[in-house]
PDB file of C-alpha atoms in Angstrom:
ATOM      1  CA  ALA W   1       9.392 -18.699   5.465  1.00 51.00           C
ATOM      2  CA  GLY W   2      12.581 -16.809   4.842  1.00 59.00           C
ATOM      3  CA  ALA W   3      16.279 -17.216   4.374  1.00 59.00           C
ATOM      4  CA  PRO W   4      17.747 -20.438   5.747  1.00 59.00           C
ATOM      5  CA  THR W   5      19.061 -19.909   9.285  1.00 61.00           C
ATOM      6  CA  GLY W   6      21.128 -21.786  11.871  1.00 60.00           C
ATOM      7  CA  PRO W   7      24.383 -23.752  11.562  1.00 59.00           C
ATOM      8  CA  GLU W   8      23.306 -25.323   8.269  1.00 60.00           C
ATOM      9  CA  ALA W   9      22.934 -21.811   6.794  1.00 58.00           C
ATOM     10  CA  LYS W  10      26.676 -21.603   5.997  1.00 62.00           C
ATOM     11  CA  ASP W  11      26.204 -24.141   3.201  1.00 70.00           C
ATOM     12  CA  LYS W  12      23.125 -22.358   1.806  1.00 79.00           C
ATOM     13  CA  PRO W  13      23.083 -19.680  -0.895  1.00 85.00           C
ATOM     14  CA  LEU W  14      23.528 -16.012   0.032  1.00 89.00           C
ATOM     15  CA  ALA W  15      20.667 -14.941  -2.236  1.00 90.00           C
ATOM     16  CA  GLY W  16      17.710 -16.653  -3.804  1.00 89.00           C
ATOM     17  CA  TYR W  17      14.146 -17.708  -3.206  1.00 89.00           C
ATOM     18  CA  HIS W  18      13.035 -19.761  -0.201  1.00 84.00           C
ATOM     19  CA  GLY W  19       9.330 -18.902   0.127  1.00 85.00           C
ATOM     20  CA  VAL W  20      10.388 -15.244  -0.367  1.00 86.00           C
ATOM     21  CA  PHE W  21      13.290 -13.563  -2.163  1.00 92.00           C
ATOM     22  CA  PHE W  22      16.216 -12.992   0.195  1.00 91.00           C
ATOM     23  CA  LEU W  23      19.743 -11.658   0.552  1.00 93.00           C
ATOM     24  CA  ARG W  24      21.868 -12.575   3.577  1.00 91.00           C
ATOM     25  CA  ASP W  25      25.424 -12.603   4.826  1.00 89.00           C
ATOM     26  CA  GLU W  26      27.300 -15.851   5.405  1.00 88.00           C
ATOM     27  CA  ALA W  27      26.910 -15.770   9.221  1.00 85.00           C
ATOM     28  CA  ASP W  28      23.229 -14.773   9.015  1.00 85.00           C
ATOM     29  CA  HIS W  29      23.735 -11.544  10.928  1.00 90.00           C
ATOM     30  CA  PHE W  30      21.926  -9.590   8.195  1.00 93.00           C
ATOM     31  CA  GLN W  31      18.929 -10.714   6.129  1.00 93.00           C
ATOM     32  CA  LEU W  32      17.064  -8.623   3.554  1.00 95.00           C
ATOM     33  CA  TYR W  33      13.741  -9.463   1.909  1.00 94.00           C
ATOM     34  CA  PRO W  34      12.782  -7.237  -1.040  1.00 95.00           C
ATOM     35  CA  ARG W  35       9.040  -7.432  -1.704  1.00 92.00           C
ATOM     36  CA  GLY W  36       6.386  -5.812  -3.842  1.00 91.00           C
ATOM     37  CA  ARG W  37       2.686  -6.028  -4.548  1.00 86.00           C
ATOM     38  CA  VAL W  38       0.309  -4.784  -7.204  1.00 86.00           C
ATOM     39  CA  HIS W  39      -3.469  -4.572  -6.847  1.00 81.00           C
ATOM     40  CA  ILE W  40      -5.370  -3.849 -10.055  1.00 83.00           C
ATOM     41  CA  ASP W  41      -8.934  -2.509 -10.062  1.00 80.00           C
ATOM     42  CA  SER W  42     -11.523  -2.279 -12.803  1.00 81.00           C
ATOM     43  CA  HIS W  43     -14.684  -0.204 -13.009  1.00 76.00           C
ATOM     44  CA  THR W  44     -17.418  -0.701 -15.557  1.00 79.00           C
ATOM     45  CA  PHE W  45     -20.990   0.547 -15.565  1.00 77.00           C
ATOM     46  CA  ALA W  46     -24.182  -0.823 -17.080  1.00 78.00           C
ATOM     47  CA  GLY W  47     -27.307   0.799 -18.412  1.00 74.00           C
ATOM     48  CA  PRO W  48     -28.576   2.372 -21.617  1.00 75.00           C
ATOM     49  CA  GLY W  49     -26.751   5.587 -22.543  1.00 71.00           C
ATOM     50  CA  VAL W  50     -24.499   5.599 -19.483  1.00 69.00           C
ATOM     51  CA  TYR W  51     -21.519   6.456 -21.688  1.00 68.00           C
ATOM     52  CA  ASP W  52     -23.309   9.034 -23.836  1.00 68.00           C
ATOM     53  CA  LEU W  53     -24.497  11.778 -21.488  1.00 60.00           C
ATOM     54  CA  PRO W  54     -21.823  14.223 -20.336  1.00 61.00           C
ATOM     55  CA  ALA W  55     -21.695  14.840 -16.598  1.00 56.00           C
ATOM     56  CA  VAL W  56     -22.818  18.475 -16.898  1.00 56.00           C
ATOM     57  CA  ASP W  57     -26.141  17.296 -18.418  1.00 52.00           C
ATOM     58  CA  GLY W  58     -26.901  14.885 -15.580  1.00 50.00           C
ATOM     59  CA  GLY W  59     -25.200  11.861 -17.113  1.00 49.00           C
ATOM     60  CA  ASN W  60     -22.282   9.959 -15.691  1.00 52.00           C
ATOM     61  CA  ALA W  61     -19.857   9.803 -18.615  1.00 58.00           C
ATOM     62  CA  LEU W  62     -18.574   6.691 -16.886  1.00 67.00           C
ATOM     63  CA  MET W  63     -16.340   4.729 -19.189  1.00 70.00           C
ATOM     64  CA  PRO W  64     -14.857   1.365 -18.229  1.00 76.00           C
ATOM     65  CA  ARG W  65     -11.488   1.820 -16.521  1.00 74.00           C
ATOM     66  CA  LEU W  66      -8.627  -0.441 -15.510  1.00 78.00           C
ATOM     67  CA  PHE W  67      -6.043   1.059 -13.157  1.00 75.00           C
ATOM     68  CA  VAL W  68      -3.434   0.176 -10.558  1.00 79.00           C
ATOM     69  CA  ARG W  69      -5.094   0.493  -7.145  1.00 77.00           C
ATOM     70  CA  ARG W  70      -1.963  -0.221  -5.116  1.00 79.00           C
ATOM     71  CA  LEU W  71       1.669  -0.512  -6.090  1.00 86.00           C
ATOM     72  CA  ARG W  72       3.840  -1.079  -3.077  1.00 87.00           C
ATOM     73  CA  LEU W  73       7.583  -1.668  -2.907  1.00 92.00           C
ATOM     74  CA  GLU W  74       8.941  -2.920   0.403  1.00 92.00           C
ATOM     75  CA  LEU W  75      12.222  -3.818   2.004  1.00 94.00           C
ATOM     76  CA  VAL W  76      12.015  -6.005   5.107  1.00 94.00           C
ATOM     77  CA  GLY W  77      14.919  -7.359   7.082  1.00 94.00           C
ATOM     78  CA  ASN W  78      16.540  -8.671  10.255  1.00 94.00           C
ATOM     79  CA  PHE W  79      19.947  -7.895  11.694  1.00 93.00           C
ATOM     80  CA  LEU W  80      21.981  -8.903  14.720  1.00 91.00           C
ATOM     81  CA  GLU W  81      19.277 -11.412  15.761  1.00 88.00           C
ATOM     82  CA  ARG W  82      17.353  -8.795  17.774  1.00 93.00           C
ATOM     83  CA  PHE W  83      16.435  -6.108  15.269  1.00 95.00           C
ATOM     84  CA  SER W  84      13.907  -6.216  12.450  1.00 94.00           C
ATOM     85  CA  PHE W  85      12.642  -3.475  10.161  1.00 95.00           C
ATOM     86  CA  GLN W  86      10.251  -2.733   7.338  1.00 93.00           C
ATOM     87  CA  PHE W  87      10.085   0.139   4.894  1.00 94.00           C
ATOM     88  CA  GLY W  88       7.318   0.309   2.313  1.00 90.00           C
ATOM     89  CA  ALA W  89       6.382   2.980  -0.208  1.00 89.00           C
ATOM     90  CA  GLU W  90       2.859   3.117  -1.647  1.00 85.00           C
ATOM     91  CA  LEU W  91       3.220   4.437  -5.199  1.00 82.00           C
ATOM     92  CA  ALA W  92      -0.318   4.163  -6.512  1.00 71.00           C
ATOM     93  CA  ASN W  93      -2.787   4.915  -3.740  1.00 55.00           C
ATOM     94  CA  GLN W  94      -5.545   6.054  -6.053  1.00 55.00           C
ATOM     95  CA  PRO W  95      -8.798   7.235  -4.549  1.00 56.00           C
ATOM     96  CA  LEU W  96     -11.481   8.160  -7.028  1.00 57.00           C
ATOM     97  CA  SER W  97     -12.046  11.856  -7.471  1.00 62.00           C
ATOM     98  CA  ASN W  98     -14.348  14.231  -9.360  1.00 62.00           C
ATOM     99  CA  ALA W  99     -17.560  12.268  -8.831  1.00 62.00           C
ATOM    100  CA  ASN W 100     -19.793  15.007 -10.296  1.00 63.00           C
ATOM    101  CA  GLY W 101     -17.543  15.983 -13.224  1.00 64.00           C
ATOM    102  CA  LYS W 102     -17.245  19.625 -12.131  1.00 69.00           C
ATOM    103  CA  THR W 103     -13.576  19.695 -11.084  1.00 71.00           C
ATOM    104  CA  GLU W 104     -11.949  22.269 -13.338  1.00 70.00           C
ATOM    105  CA  THR W 105      -8.330  21.685 -14.332  1.00 71.00           C
ATOM    106  CA  SER W 106      -7.961  25.034 -16.114  1.00 72.00           C
ATOM    107  CA  ALA W 107     -10.177  28.000 -17.001  1.00 76.00           C
ATOM    108  CA  GLY W 108      -8.873  28.142 -20.549  1.00 74.00           C
ATOM    109  CA  LYS W 109      -5.891  27.635 -22.813  1.00 75.00           C
ATOM    110  CA  PRO W 110      -2.711  29.567 -21.964  1.00 76.00           C
ATOM    111  CA  GLY W 111      -2.867  33.124 -23.273  1.00 77.00           C
ATOM    112  CA  GLN W 112      -6.630  32.954 -23.842  1.00 75.00           C
ATOM    113  CA  ASP W 113      -9.167  34.859 -21.765  1.00 78.00           C
ATOM    114  CA  PRO W 114     -11.442  32.480 -19.819  1.00 73.00           C
ATOM    115  CA  SER W 115     -14.999  32.226 -21.041  1.00 74.00           C
ATOM    116  CA  ALA W 116     -18.033  30.093 -20.236  1.00 68.00           C
ATOM    117  CA  SER W 117     -16.983  27.496 -22.819  1.00 72.00           C
ATOM    118  CA  SER W 118     -13.170  27.534 -22.459  1.00 73.00           C
ATOM    119  CA  ALA W 119     -12.941  25.579 -19.184  1.00 73.00           C
ATOM    120  CA  ARG W 120     -11.297  22.172 -19.095  1.00 72.00           C
ATOM    121  CA  PHE W 121     -12.537  19.552 -16.651  1.00 67.00           C
ATOM    122  CA  ALA W 122     -10.952  16.485 -15.044  1.00 67.00           C
ATOM    123  CA  ALA W 123     -12.308  13.107 -16.097  1.00 64.00           C
ATOM    124  CA  VAL W 124     -15.242  11.813 -14.071  1.00 61.00           C
ATOM    125  CA  GLN W 125     -14.296   9.423 -11.260  1.00 58.00           C
ATOM    126  CA  THR W 126     -10.718   9.271 -12.362  1.00 60.00           C
ATOM    127  CA  ALA W 127      -7.889   7.767 -10.354  1.00 60.00           C
ATOM    128  CA  SER W 128      -5.282  10.196  -9.092  1.00 64.00           C
ATOM    129  CA  SER W 129      -1.762   9.003  -8.439  1.00 68.00           C
ATOM    130  CA  SER W 130       0.256   9.772  -5.337  1.00 73.00           C
ATOM    131  CA  ALA W 131       3.209   8.481  -3.369  1.00 79.00           C
ATOM    132  CA  ALA W 132       3.298   7.923   0.386  1.00 79.00           C
ATOM    133  CA  VAL W 133       5.172   5.999   3.051  1.00 82.00           C
ATOM    134  CA  ALA W 134       3.138   2.885   3.833  1.00 82.00           C
ATOM    135  CA  ASP W 135       5.183   1.431   6.678  1.00 85.00           C
ATOM    136  CA  ALA W 136       8.500   2.527   8.132  1.00 91.00           C
ATOM    137  CA  TRP W 137       9.450   0.922  11.413  1.00 92.00           C
ATOM    138  CA  ILE W 138      12.212  -0.783  13.330  1.00 95.00           C
ATOM    139  CA  ASN W 139      11.689  -3.345  16.087  1.00 93.00           C
ATOM    140  CA  TYR W 140      14.014  -4.374  18.903  1.00 95.00           C
ATOM    141  CA  ARG W 141      13.290  -7.781  20.470  1.00 93.00           C
ATOM    142  CA  ASN W 142      14.691  -8.067  23.989  1.00 90.00           C
ATOM    143  CA  CYS W 143      13.101 -11.486  24.511  1.00 88.00           C
ATOM    144  CA  ASP W 144      10.025 -13.326  23.204  1.00 85.00           C
ATOM    145  CA  CYS W 145       7.797 -11.425  25.647  1.00 90.00           C
ATOM    146  CA  LEU W 146       9.259  -7.903  25.226  1.00 93.00           C
ATOM    147  CA  ASN W 147       9.490  -5.947  21.956  1.00 91.00           C
ATOM    148  CA  PHE W 148       9.999  -2.245  21.265  1.00 92.00           C
ATOM    149  CA  GLN W 149       8.735  -0.978  17.905  1.00 89.00           C
ATOM    150  CA  PHE W 150       9.309   2.578  16.601  1.00 92.00           C
ATOM    151  CA  GLY W 151       8.064   4.245  13.446  1.00 92.00           C
ATOM    152  CA  GLN W 152       4.893   4.182  11.367  1.00 87.00           C
ATOM    153  CA  TYR W 153       2.920   0.936  11.268  1.00 82.00           C
ATOM    154  CA  GLN W 154      -0.623  -0.474  11.173  1.00 78.00           C
ATOM    155  CA  ALA W 155      -2.531   0.663  14.266  1.00 77.00           C
ATOM    156  CA  PRO W 156      -2.708  -2.259  16.721  1.00 76.00           C
ATOM    157  CA  PHE W 157      -6.489  -2.107  16.979  1.00 77.00           C
ATOM    158  CA  SER W 158      -8.931  -4.674  15.543  1.00 75.00           C
ATOM    159  CA  MET W 159      -8.147  -7.729  13.506  1.00 74.00           C
ATOM    160  CA  GLU W 160      -9.490  -5.914  10.447  1.00 74.00           C
ATOM    161  CA  ASN W 161      -6.793  -3.262  10.691  1.00 72.00           C
ATOM    162  CA  ARG W 162      -3.943  -5.628  11.547  1.00 71.00           C
ATOM    163  CA  THR W 163      -4.588  -7.921   8.569  1.00 74.00           C
ATOM    164  CA  SER W 164      -2.215  -7.207   5.680  1.00 71.00           C
ATOM    165  CA  ASN W 165      -3.578  -5.978   2.342  1.00 68.00           C
ATOM    166  CA  ASN W 166      -2.126  -9.154   0.835  1.00 69.00           C
ATOM    167  CA  ASN W 167      -4.436 -11.299   2.978  1.00 71.00           C
ATOM    168  CA  HIS W 168      -7.466  -9.040   3.188  1.00 71.00           C
ATOM    169  CA  PRO W 169     -10.469 -10.499   1.313  1.00 70.00           C
ATOM    170  CA  TRP W 170     -11.789  -7.121   0.072  1.00 72.00           C
ATOM    171  CA  ILE W 171     -10.111  -4.291  -1.822  1.00 68.00           C
ATOM    172  CA  GLU W 172     -11.050  -1.808   0.927  1.00 70.00           C
ATOM    173  CA  ARG W 173     -11.420  -2.172   4.667  1.00 71.00           C
ATOM    174  CA  ASN W 174     -14.716  -2.265   6.550  1.00 72.00           C
ATOM    175  CA  LEU W 175     -16.472   1.137   6.533  1.00 74.00           C
ATOM    176  CA  ALA W 176     -16.867   1.229  10.333  1.00 76.00           C
ATOM    177  CA  ILE W 177     -13.134   0.600  10.847  1.00 73.00           C
ATOM    178  CA  ARG W 178     -11.792   3.018   8.215  1.00 71.00           C
ATOM    179  CA  SER W 179     -14.299   5.796   8.945  1.00 74.00           C
ATOM    180  CA  PHE W 180     -14.791   5.794  12.701  1.00 76.00           C
ATOM    181  CA  VAL W 181     -12.485   3.465  14.607  1.00 75.00           C
ATOM    182  CA  VAL W 182      -9.082   3.935  12.904  1.00 74.00           C
ATOM    183  CA  PRO W 183      -9.579   6.429  10.024  1.00 72.00           C
ATOM    184  CA  THR W 184      -5.896   6.682   9.097  1.00 72.00           C
ATOM    185  CA  SER W 185      -5.167   2.975   9.810  1.00 72.00           C
ATOM    186  CA  LYS W 186      -1.573   3.974  10.670  1.00 76.00           C
ATOM    187  CA  GLU W 187       0.041   4.954  13.955  1.00 75.00           C
ATOM    188  CA  THR W 188       3.317   6.725  14.555  1.00 80.00           C
ATOM    189  CA  GLY W 189       5.156   6.061  17.752  1.00 78.00           C
TER     190      GLY W 189
END
């Protein structure tokens, strides 16, 4: 799917939706596809008193949470019939942190001497926000059998790693792949 192409493209709109949102020039030398995705995650815990015991006393203090797991904005495009590119920014890559509840955010209030009871702690298993480049590459296609791709992209190893997050059946990748085979999942080259 994409912007209409070929000789009939001159009569087609320069922007719109044709399976994806698109912008293009009249001669189809340049095509842009703005995209985005949001993955939302929820955590809830069961059991008597799971919400009552603070983490320092051996409890979990695990409250139900709803948060944005992934928020990705992307710009994909083609130009001059041989070049294609993709740039994506991951704005909500949120790994859980502070599993034991002992991560201290400050020793005390400003201007106050720290004491055993003045410490402030981060929430247990909270999501931390960050921003990172997800994909940034450009591809030159000499012919159907010869392509040159430069930039940062999914490592070309295993079907698990090459499958897009949009089509992946689980929220995270297989443990063997993301821990041992391709820990960063991205390659630069």
